[in-house]
């Protein structure tokens, strides 16, 4: 069975449009979190957020949510060497509840609702949407769930290419939902820091293009980044994304699926909450012990750009890909005093890792949505 590879990545983040400015910001330890310039909402009280800067990109007739997703997809296709999605391609749109389609009898959403729901397939894929598409929503693990689903579709021969696409825009509904559970920090997020005080919400878009290694090589495209293992689990016993045993089990299942017995890096879900980060660190410690690791580097992008909710897995994958291709683990922005660990390293500066070959990407969400990927560089 041919490997399934990531042949293209695209991002819109608070660092601007593109994977490259995002990676430079991460490696530089920069934070794009600051008080909002344009976002206003009843629950918002001036906390740092990760806003996409003006002009990166402008909606031009679409909602910002649609514009960010479209821009990310175009970059990912260009990186994959594709002028467009080929015939038979499948697109997995990730986000909140899908927008109503004509004839469904539901009321047309308002402007605020359109920045909460979607993204709109017509804005992302053209009107009417050309490629086949499905909409997935698994809370903050949605993008990684979608990558796992795309991998299975490609393995089954259901499509020549699959694209995972989504976006998140700061809006009053999601901000209120995080504020009411007291997850939002009043200062910028500091994942893994002993003084961490909560999440910072961000916005942006992400896209991941996947295909079989054989298909990519036949086109002359990059086939070095393999989605070697995937585990997507829904466990309803606990609603919060902070169950150590379930997180560890999900990571172990992804490693088993990849037939990999060691890790060189973990890009963590870590949002900056006290309970969530502690539970994930304990889980990664347990997995590191299984693997015999003694100084496993673990980092998170959420201190740099905030939590992009449903599409947060896309910048996580891009960060892990950057590490696998450069041998550098980006630090966690905002991390000043790391939690004590036994088998892990929590970098506060760029860290060179010789011979890095495998990386895990964690993505967890409310409702017991847990997902882990294992990426392998051939």
Tab-separated table of C-alpha atoms in Angstrom:
chain	number	residue	atom	x	y	z
A	1	UNK	CA	0.000	0.000	0.000
A	2	UNK	CA	1.427	3.370	-1.027
A	3	UNK	CA	2.234	5.910	1.664
A	4	UNK	CA	-0.127	8.872	1.967
A	5	UNK	CA	1.851	12.101	1.918
A	6	UNK	CA	1.288	15.787	2.535
A	7	UNK	CA	2.246	17.432	-0.742
A	8	UNK	CA	1.079	20.970	0.026
A	9	UNK	CA	0.378	23.253	2.982
A	10	UNK	CA	-1.223	26.691	3.116
A	11	UNK	CA	-1.885	29.105	5.977
A	12	UNK	CA	-3.322	32.463	6.883
A	13	UNK	CA	-2.360	33.378	10.461
A	14	UNK	CA	-1.845	36.447	12.641
A	15	UNK	CA	1.681	36.500	11.150
A	16	UNK	CA	0.139	37.088	7.708
A	17	UNK	CA	-0.514	35.047	4.581
A	18	UNK	CA	1.719	32.031	4.057
A	19	UNK	CA	3.485	29.127	5.714
A	20	UNK	CA	6.866	30.873	5.505
A	21	UNK	CA	6.046	33.961	7.624
A	22	UNK	CA	4.337	31.683	10.130
A	23	UNK	CA	7.399	29.434	10.425
A	24	UNK	CA	9.740	32.436	10.733
A	25	UNK	CA	7.562	33.829	13.509
A	26	UNK	CA	7.555	30.521	15.372
A	27	UNK	CA	11.303	29.963	15.140
A	28	UNK	CA	11.881	33.557	16.203
A	29	UNK	CA	9.809	32.967	19.342
A	30	UNK	CA	7.542	35.864	18.408
A	31	UNK	CA	3.974	36.344	19.599
A	32	UNK	CA	1.326	37.974	17.417
A	33	UNK	CA	-1.105	38.203	20.346
A	34	UNK	CA	-2.296	41.715	21.214
A	35	UNK	CA	-5.488	43.584	22.114
A	36	UNK	CA	-7.964	43.509	19.229
A	37	UNK	CA	-7.915	46.240	16.613
A	38	UNK	CA	-11.244	45.379	14.962
A	39	UNK	CA	-12.892	42.579	16.952
A	40	UNK	CA	-15.638	43.673	19.323
A	41	UNK	CA	-18.107	41.526	21.232
A	42	UNK	CA	-20.053	41.661	24.473
A	43	UNK	CA	-17.796	39.165	26.335
A	44	UNK	CA	-14.533	40.704	25.017
A	45	UNK	CA	-12.708	42.853	27.585
A	46	UNK	CA	-9.463	43.695	25.808
A	47	UNK	CA	-7.581	40.419	26.262
A	48	UNK	CA	-4.798	39.588	23.766
A	49	UNK	CA	-6.083	37.839	20.639
A	50	UNK	CA	-4.490	36.684	17.399
A	51	UNK	CA	-6.002	38.809	14.629
A	52	UNK	CA	-5.082	38.364	10.980
A	53	UNK	CA	-3.493	41.660	9.839
A	54	UNK	CA	-5.304	43.806	7.283
A	55	UNK	CA	-4.520	42.847	3.697
A	56	UNK	CA	-3.628	39.220	4.408
A	57	UNK	CA	-5.918	38.600	2.537
A	58	UNK	CA	-8.873	40.971	2.142
A	59	UNK	CA	-12.265	39.342	1.596
A	60	UNK	CA	-12.986	40.970	-1.824
A	61	UNK	CA	-16.648	40.034	-1.916
A	62	UNK	CA	-16.412	37.017	0.402
A	63	UNK	CA	-16.640	36.735	4.157
A	64	UNK	CA	-13.296	36.835	5.941
A	65	UNK	CA	-13.839	33.192	6.834
A	66	UNK	CA	-14.274	32.289	3.177
A	67	UNK	CA	-11.359	34.475	2.067
A	68	UNK	CA	-8.935	32.937	4.587
A	69	UNK	CA	-9.881	29.374	3.655
A	70	UNK	CA	-9.635	30.118	-0.066
A	71	UNK	CA	-6.227	31.793	0.281
A	72	UNK	CA	-4.884	28.867	2.311
A	73	UNK	CA	-6.152	26.363	-0.264
A	74	UNK	CA	-4.574	28.285	-3.146
A	75	UNK	CA	-1.209	28.322	-1.371
A	76	UNK	CA	-1.423	24.607	-0.573
A	77	UNK	CA	-2.274	23.753	-4.182
A	78	UNK	CA	0.623	25.881	-5.438
A	79	UNK	CA	2.993	24.176	-2.978
A	80	UNK	CA	1.745	20.810	-4.262
A	81	UNK	CA	2.398	21.826	-7.864
A	82	UNK	CA	-1.301	21.796	-8.758
A	83	UNK	CA	-2.981	24.540	-10.760
A	84	UNK	CA	-6.364	23.414	-9.404
A	85	UNK	CA	-7.986	20.497	-7.669
A	86	UNK	CA	-7.974	17.589	-10.138
A	87	UNK	CA	-11.079	15.780	-11.306
A	88	UNK	CA	-12.283	13.366	-8.637
A	89	UNK	CA	-10.655	15.254	-5.764
A	90	UNK	CA	-12.389	15.358	-2.395
A	91	UNK	CA	-12.387	18.408	-0.133
A	92	UNK	CA	-12.939	18.083	3.601
A	93	UNK	CA	-14.212	21.410	4.947
A	94	UNK	CA	-13.762	21.779	8.692
A	95	UNK	CA	-15.503	24.251	10.950
A	96	UNK	CA	-18.637	24.911	12.915
A	97	UNK	CA	-22.040	23.816	11.613
A	98	UNK	CA	-22.206	24.072	7.816
A	99	UNK	CA	-24.076	26.954	6.257
A	100	UNK	CA	-27.575	26.033	5.023
A	101	UNK	CA	-27.803	25.095	1.363
A	102	UNK	CA	-30.479	26.484	-0.936
A	103	UNK	CA	-33.741	24.597	-0.610
A	104	UNK	CA	-33.112	23.309	2.919
A	105	UNK	CA	-35.773	25.582	4.363
A	106	UNK	CA	-33.486	27.181	6.934
A	107	UNK	CA	-33.222	30.933	7.384
A	108	UNK	CA	-30.398	32.747	5.605
A	109	UNK	CA	-27.651	33.393	8.192
A	110	UNK	CA	-26.817	36.953	9.188
A	111	UNK	CA	-23.353	38.507	8.835
A	112	UNK	CA	-22.374	37.523	12.393
A	113	UNK	CA	-23.654	33.993	11.893
A	114	UNK	CA	-21.668	33.607	8.655
A	115	UNK	CA	-18.467	34.334	10.564
A	116	UNK	CA	-19.429	31.599	13.047
A	117	UNK	CA	-20.786	28.910	10.698
A	118	UNK	CA	-19.120	27.466	7.635
A	119	UNK	CA	-16.846	28.151	5.841
A	120	UNK	CA	-19.082	28.529	2.808
A	121	UNK	CA	-18.093	25.951	0.155
A	122	UNK	CA	-19.088	28.340	-2.636
A	123	UNK	CA	-16.625	30.945	-1.340
A	124	UNK	CA	-13.830	28.415	-0.945
A	125	UNK	CA	-14.348	26.204	-3.999
A	126	UNK	CA	-16.250	28.465	-6.388
A	127	UNK	CA	-19.940	28.742	-7.118
A	128	UNK	CA	-21.377	26.230	-7.566
A	129	UNK	CA	-18.734	24.145	-5.758
A	130	UNK	CA	-16.929	21.956	-8.273
A	131	UNK	CA	-15.093	19.222	-6.320
A	132	UNK	CA	-16.871	16.770	-4.059
A	133	UNK	CA	-16.827	17.961	-0.487
A	134	UNK	CA	-17.897	16.950	2.993
A	135	UNK	CA	-18.112	19.018	6.161
A	136	UNK	CA	-16.486	17.721	9.368
A	137	UNK	CA	-16.877	19.190	12.835
A	138	UNK	CA	-15.028	17.580	15.740
A	139	UNK	CA	-14.480	20.632	17.921
A	140	UNK	CA	-10.850	21.759	18.129
A	141	UNK	CA	-9.634	18.410	16.770
A	142	UNK	CA	-11.523	18.858	13.480
A	143	UNK	CA	-8.552	19.415	11.153
A	144	UNK	CA	-6.615	16.395	12.418
A	145	UNK	CA	-9.757	14.237	12.254
A	146	UNK	CA	-10.117	15.388	8.644
A	147	UNK	CA	-6.515	14.471	7.779
A	148	UNK	CA	-7.124	10.991	9.192
A	149	UNK	CA	-10.340	10.700	7.166
A	150	UNK	CA	-8.591	11.927	4.005
A	151	UNK	CA	-5.880	9.324	4.496
A	152	UNK	CA	-8.475	6.558	4.562
A	153	UNK	CA	-10.251	7.903	1.458
A	154	UNK	CA	-6.984	7.974	-0.464
A	155	UNK	CA	-5.977	4.502	0.715
A	156	UNK	CA	-9.323	3.185	-0.493
A	157	UNK	CA	-8.794	4.718	-3.928
A	158	UNK	CA	-11.785	7.042	-3.558
A	159	UNK	CA	-9.913	10.078	-4.872
A	160	UNK	CA	-6.578	10.973	-6.466
A	161	UNK	CA	-6.123	13.986	-4.173
A	162	UNK	CA	-7.777	15.162	-0.976
A	163	UNK	CA	-7.668	18.606	0.585
A	164	UNK	CA	-8.470	19.543	4.173
A	165	UNK	CA	-9.556	23.198	4.311
A	166	UNK	CA	-10.981	25.427	7.008
A	167	UNK	CA	-10.855	28.755	8.751
A	168	UNK	CA	-11.674	30.500	11.979
A	169	UNK	CA	-12.632	34.118	12.532
A	170	UNK	CA	-12.970	35.866	15.866
A	171	UNK	CA	-16.693	36.140	16.515
A	172	UNK	CA	-18.981	36.787	19.444
A	173	UNK	CA	-20.453	33.275	19.564
A	174	UNK	CA	-17.232	31.309	19.937
A	175	UNK	CA	-15.641	33.961	22.133
A	176	UNK	CA	-18.612	33.786	24.487
A	177	UNK	CA	-18.509	29.976	24.528
A	178	UNK	CA	-14.877	30.006	25.664
A	179	UNK	CA	-15.410	32.883	28.072
A	180	UNK	CA	-18.361	31.256	29.834
A	181	UNK	CA	-16.272	28.170	30.708
A	182	UNK	CA	-13.513	30.481	31.983
A	183	UNK	CA	-10.986	29.237	29.451
A	184	UNK	CA	-9.932	32.673	28.168
A	185	UNK	CA	-6.854	34.137	29.829
A	186	UNK	CA	-6.616	37.830	30.627
A	187	UNK	CA	-2.977	37.800	29.519
A	188	UNK	CA	-1.410	36.252	26.414
A	189	UNK	CA	-1.424	32.450	26.353
A	190	UNK	CA	1.730	30.802	27.751
A	191	UNK	CA	1.474	27.063	27.066
A	192	UNK	CA	3.451	24.903	29.531
A	193	UNK	CA	4.424	27.881	31.710
A	194	UNK	CA	3.943	27.487	35.444
A	195	UNK	CA	2.148	30.861	35.435
A	196	UNK	CA	-0.153	30.086	32.485
A	197	UNK	CA	-3.629	31.514	32.916
A	198	UNK	CA	-5.767	30.436	29.953
A	199	UNK	CA	-6.117	30.479	26.197
A	200	UNK	CA	-5.919	33.325	23.702
A	201	UNK	CA	-8.230	32.980	20.726
A	202	UNK	CA	-6.898	33.536	17.235
A	203	UNK	CA	-8.114	33.471	13.662
A	204	UNK	CA	-6.904	32.376	10.237
A	205	UNK	CA	-7.169	29.669	7.611
A	206	UNK	CA	-5.416	26.423	6.837
A	207	UNK	CA	-5.219	23.844	4.079
A	208	UNK	CA	-3.479	20.484	3.715
A	209	UNK	CA	-3.212	18.698	0.342
A	210	UNK	CA	-2.767	14.929	0.532
A	211	UNK	CA	-2.214	12.210	-2.040
A	212	UNK	CA	-0.471	8.877	-2.372
A	213	UNK	CA	3.309	8.982	-2.580
A	214	UNK	CA	3.134	7.236	-5.953
A	215	UNK	CA	0.725	9.856	-7.307
A	216	UNK	CA	2.888	12.712	-6.017
A	217	UNK	CA	6.114	11.268	-7.428
A	218	UNK	CA	4.493	10.679	-10.810
A	219	UNK	CA	3.755	14.428	-10.932
A	220	UNK	CA	7.220	15.370	-9.680
A	221	UNK	CA	5.784	16.679	-6.405
A	222	UNK	CA	7.262	16.384	-2.918
A	223	UNK	CA	6.568	13.021	-1.300
A	224	UNK	CA	8.840	13.226	1.738
A	225	UNK	CA	6.246	13.975	4.435
A	226	UNK	CA	4.269	10.815	5.212
A	227	UNK	CA	1.135	10.629	7.344
A	228	UNK	CA	2.372	7.386	8.850
A	229	UNK	CA	-0.134	7.020	11.664
A	230	UNK	CA	-3.500	8.394	12.696
A	231	UNK	CA	-5.808	7.907	15.654
A	232	UNK	CA	-9.144	9.737	15.901
A	233	UNK	CA	-11.211	8.905	18.956
A	234	UNK	CA	-14.481	10.185	20.426
A	235	UNK	CA	-14.841	9.264	24.086
A	236	UNK	CA	-17.870	10.782	25.705
A	237	UNK	CA	-17.072	9.970	29.332
A	238	UNK	CA	-15.568	13.415	29.895
A	239	UNK	CA	-16.435	16.598	28.020
A	240	UNK	CA	-13.153	18.442	28.556
A	241	UNK	CA	-10.020	17.851	26.495
A	242	UNK	CA	-7.911	17.021	29.535
A	243	UNK	CA	-8.036	13.305	30.221
A	244	UNK	CA	-4.477	12.000	30.570
A	245	UNK	CA	-5.324	8.342	29.988
A	246	UNK	CA	-7.325	9.023	26.834
A	247	UNK	CA	-4.699	11.390	25.425
A	248	UNK	CA	-1.950	8.826	26.037
A	249	UNK	CA	-4.086	6.066	24.522
A	250	UNK	CA	-4.731	8.154	21.413
A	251	UNK	CA	-1.002	8.823	20.950
A	252	UNK	CA	-0.169	5.139	21.440
A	253	UNK	CA	-2.773	4.133	18.861
A	254	UNK	CA	-1.278	6.562	16.331
A	255	UNK	CA	2.198	5.164	16.968
A	256	UNK	CA	0.913	1.605	16.591
A	257	UNK	CA	-0.827	2.564	13.349
A	258	UNK	CA	2.460	4.008	12.074
A	259	UNK	CA	4.469	0.957	13.226
A	260	UNK	CA	6.780	3.478	14.879
A	261	UNK	CA	8.313	2.862	18.298
A	262	UNK	CA	10.039	6.172	18.915
A	263	UNK	CA	9.450	9.906	18.522
A	264	UNK	CA	11.789	12.799	17.845
A	265	UNK	CA	9.318	15.612	18.487
A	266	UNK	CA	5.766	16.283	19.678
A	267	UNK	CA	3.796	19.310	18.568
A	268	UNK	CA	1.300	19.513	21.386
A	269	UNK	CA	-2.282	20.706	21.492
A	270	UNK	CA	-1.335	22.784	24.575
A	271	UNK	CA	-3.560	25.855	24.708
A	272	UNK	CA	-2.270	27.440	27.893
A	273	UNK	CA	-4.889	26.234	30.373
A	274	UNK	CA	-3.748	24.868	33.711
A	275	UNK	CA	-5.630	21.578	33.591
A	276	UNK	CA	-5.305	20.856	29.860
A	277	UNK	CA	-1.565	21.431	29.579
A	278	UNK	CA	-0.880	19.392	32.719
A	279	UNK	CA	-2.934	16.444	31.464
A	280	UNK	CA	-1.217	16.480	28.072
A	281	UNK	CA	2.258	16.723	29.602
A	282	UNK	CA	1.513	13.721	31.812
A	283	UNK	CA	0.294	11.784	28.770
A	284	UNK	CA	3.343	12.680	26.672
A	285	UNK	CA	5.595	11.723	29.606
A	286	UNK	CA	3.946	8.285	29.686
A	287	UNK	CA	4.370	7.826	25.930
A	288	UNK	CA	7.980	9.028	26.125
A	289	UNK	CA	8.616	6.381	28.784
A	290	UNK	CA	7.120	3.751	26.463
A	291	UNK	CA	9.513	4.880	23.724
A	292	UNK	CA	12.551	5.095	25.991
A	293	UNK	CA	12.916	8.828	25.250
A	294	UNK	CA	14.821	10.939	27.756
A	295	UNK	CA	14.806	14.433	26.217
A	296	UNK	CA	11.826	14.547	23.857
A	297	UNK	CA	11.222	18.127	22.631
A	298	UNK	CA	7.604	19.285	22.973
A	299	UNK	CA	6.259	22.634	21.807
A	300	UNK	CA	3.039	24.476	20.925
A	301	UNK	CA	2.200	27.256	18.452
A	302	UNK	CA	-0.665	28.700	20.474
A	303	UNK	CA	1.460	31.171	22.424
A	304	UNK	CA	2.391	32.691	19.065
A	305	UNK	CA	-0.909	32.945	17.178
A	306	UNK	CA	-3.568	31.860	19.648
A	307	UNK	CA	-6.046	29.010	19.363
A	308	UNK	CA	-7.648	28.749	15.904
A	309	UNK	CA	-10.244	26.276	17.204
A	310	UNK	CA	-11.504	23.942	14.426
A	311	UNK	CA	-8.587	24.626	12.075
A	312	UNK	CA	-5.870	24.698	14.778
A	313	UNK	CA	-4.536	21.366	13.521
A	314	UNK	CA	-3.323	22.980	10.290
A	315	UNK	CA	-0.711	25.288	11.881
A	316	UNK	CA	0.225	22.388	14.171
A	317	UNK	CA	0.937	20.174	11.151
A	318	UNK	CA	2.836	23.006	9.448
A	319	UNK	CA	5.003	23.449	12.543
A	320	UNK	CA	5.774	19.726	12.741
A	321	UNK	CA	6.567	19.703	9.007
A	322	UNK	CA	8.938	22.635	9.525
A	323	UNK	CA	10.759	20.723	12.253
A	324	UNK	CA	11.018	17.533	10.187
A	325	UNK	CA	12.413	19.422	7.199
A	326	UNK	CA	14.763	21.803	9.034
A	327	UNK	CA	15.839	19.866	12.123
A	328	UNK	CA	14.776	22.833	14.287
A	329	UNK	CA	12.099	22.713	16.983
A	330	UNK	CA	10.481	26.121	17.319
A	331	UNK	CA	10.116	27.391	20.895
A	332	UNK	CA	6.765	27.950	22.541
A	333	UNK	CA	6.180	31.697	22.468
A	334	UNK	CA	5.484	33.195	25.887
A	335	UNK	CA	7.072	30.282	27.748
A	336	UNK	CA	9.347	31.710	30.441
A	337	UNK	CA	9.273	29.184	33.294
A	338	UNK	CA	8.509	25.695	31.971
A	339	UNK	CA	6.730	23.096	34.019
A	340	UNK	CA	9.215	20.560	35.427
A	341	UNK	CA	9.367	17.382	33.356
A	342	UNK	CA	11.237	14.085	33.542
A	343	UNK	CA	11.615	12.900	29.954
A	344	UNK	CA	10.605	15.996	28.021
A	345	UNK	CA	12.232	19.246	26.943
A	346	UNK	CA	10.077	22.368	26.610
A	347	UNK	CA	12.180	24.721	24.452
A	348	UNK	CA	12.218	28.447	25.164
A	349	UNK	CA	14.576	29.071	22.228
A	350	UNK	CA	15.053	27.381	18.834
A	351	UNK	CA	16.387	23.863	19.410
A	352	UNK	CA	18.360	21.895	16.851
A	353	UNK	CA	17.568	18.177	16.782
A	354	UNK	CA	19.930	15.952	14.850
A	355	UNK	CA	18.407	13.165	12.802
A	356	UNK	CA	14.800	14.187	13.438
A	357	UNK	CA	12.572	11.794	11.506
A	358	UNK	CA	9.263	11.337	13.355
A	359	UNK	CA	6.878	13.824	14.920
A	360	UNK	CA	3.516	13.496	16.619
A	361	UNK	CA	0.813	16.140	16.271
A	362	UNK	CA	-1.829	16.288	19.004
A	363	UNK	CA	-5.237	17.922	18.682
A	364	UNK	CA	-7.938	17.644	21.325
A	365	UNK	CA	-11.384	19.163	21.774
A	366	UNK	CA	-14.452	19.348	23.953
A	367	UNK	CA	-16.877	16.466	23.738
A	368	UNK	CA	-14.119	13.870	24.017
A	369	UNK	CA	-12.738	14.558	20.531
A	370	UNK	CA	-9.110	13.364	20.594
A	371	UNK	CA	-6.804	12.993	17.597
A	372	UNK	CA	-3.111	12.313	17.043
A	373	UNK	CA	-1.038	12.028	13.886
A	374	UNK	CA	2.419	10.581	13.399
A	375	UNK	CA	4.358	12.256	10.613
A	376	UNK	CA	7.424	10.561	9.150
A	377	UNK	CA	10.045	12.159	6.921
A	378	UNK	CA	11.314	9.725	4.283
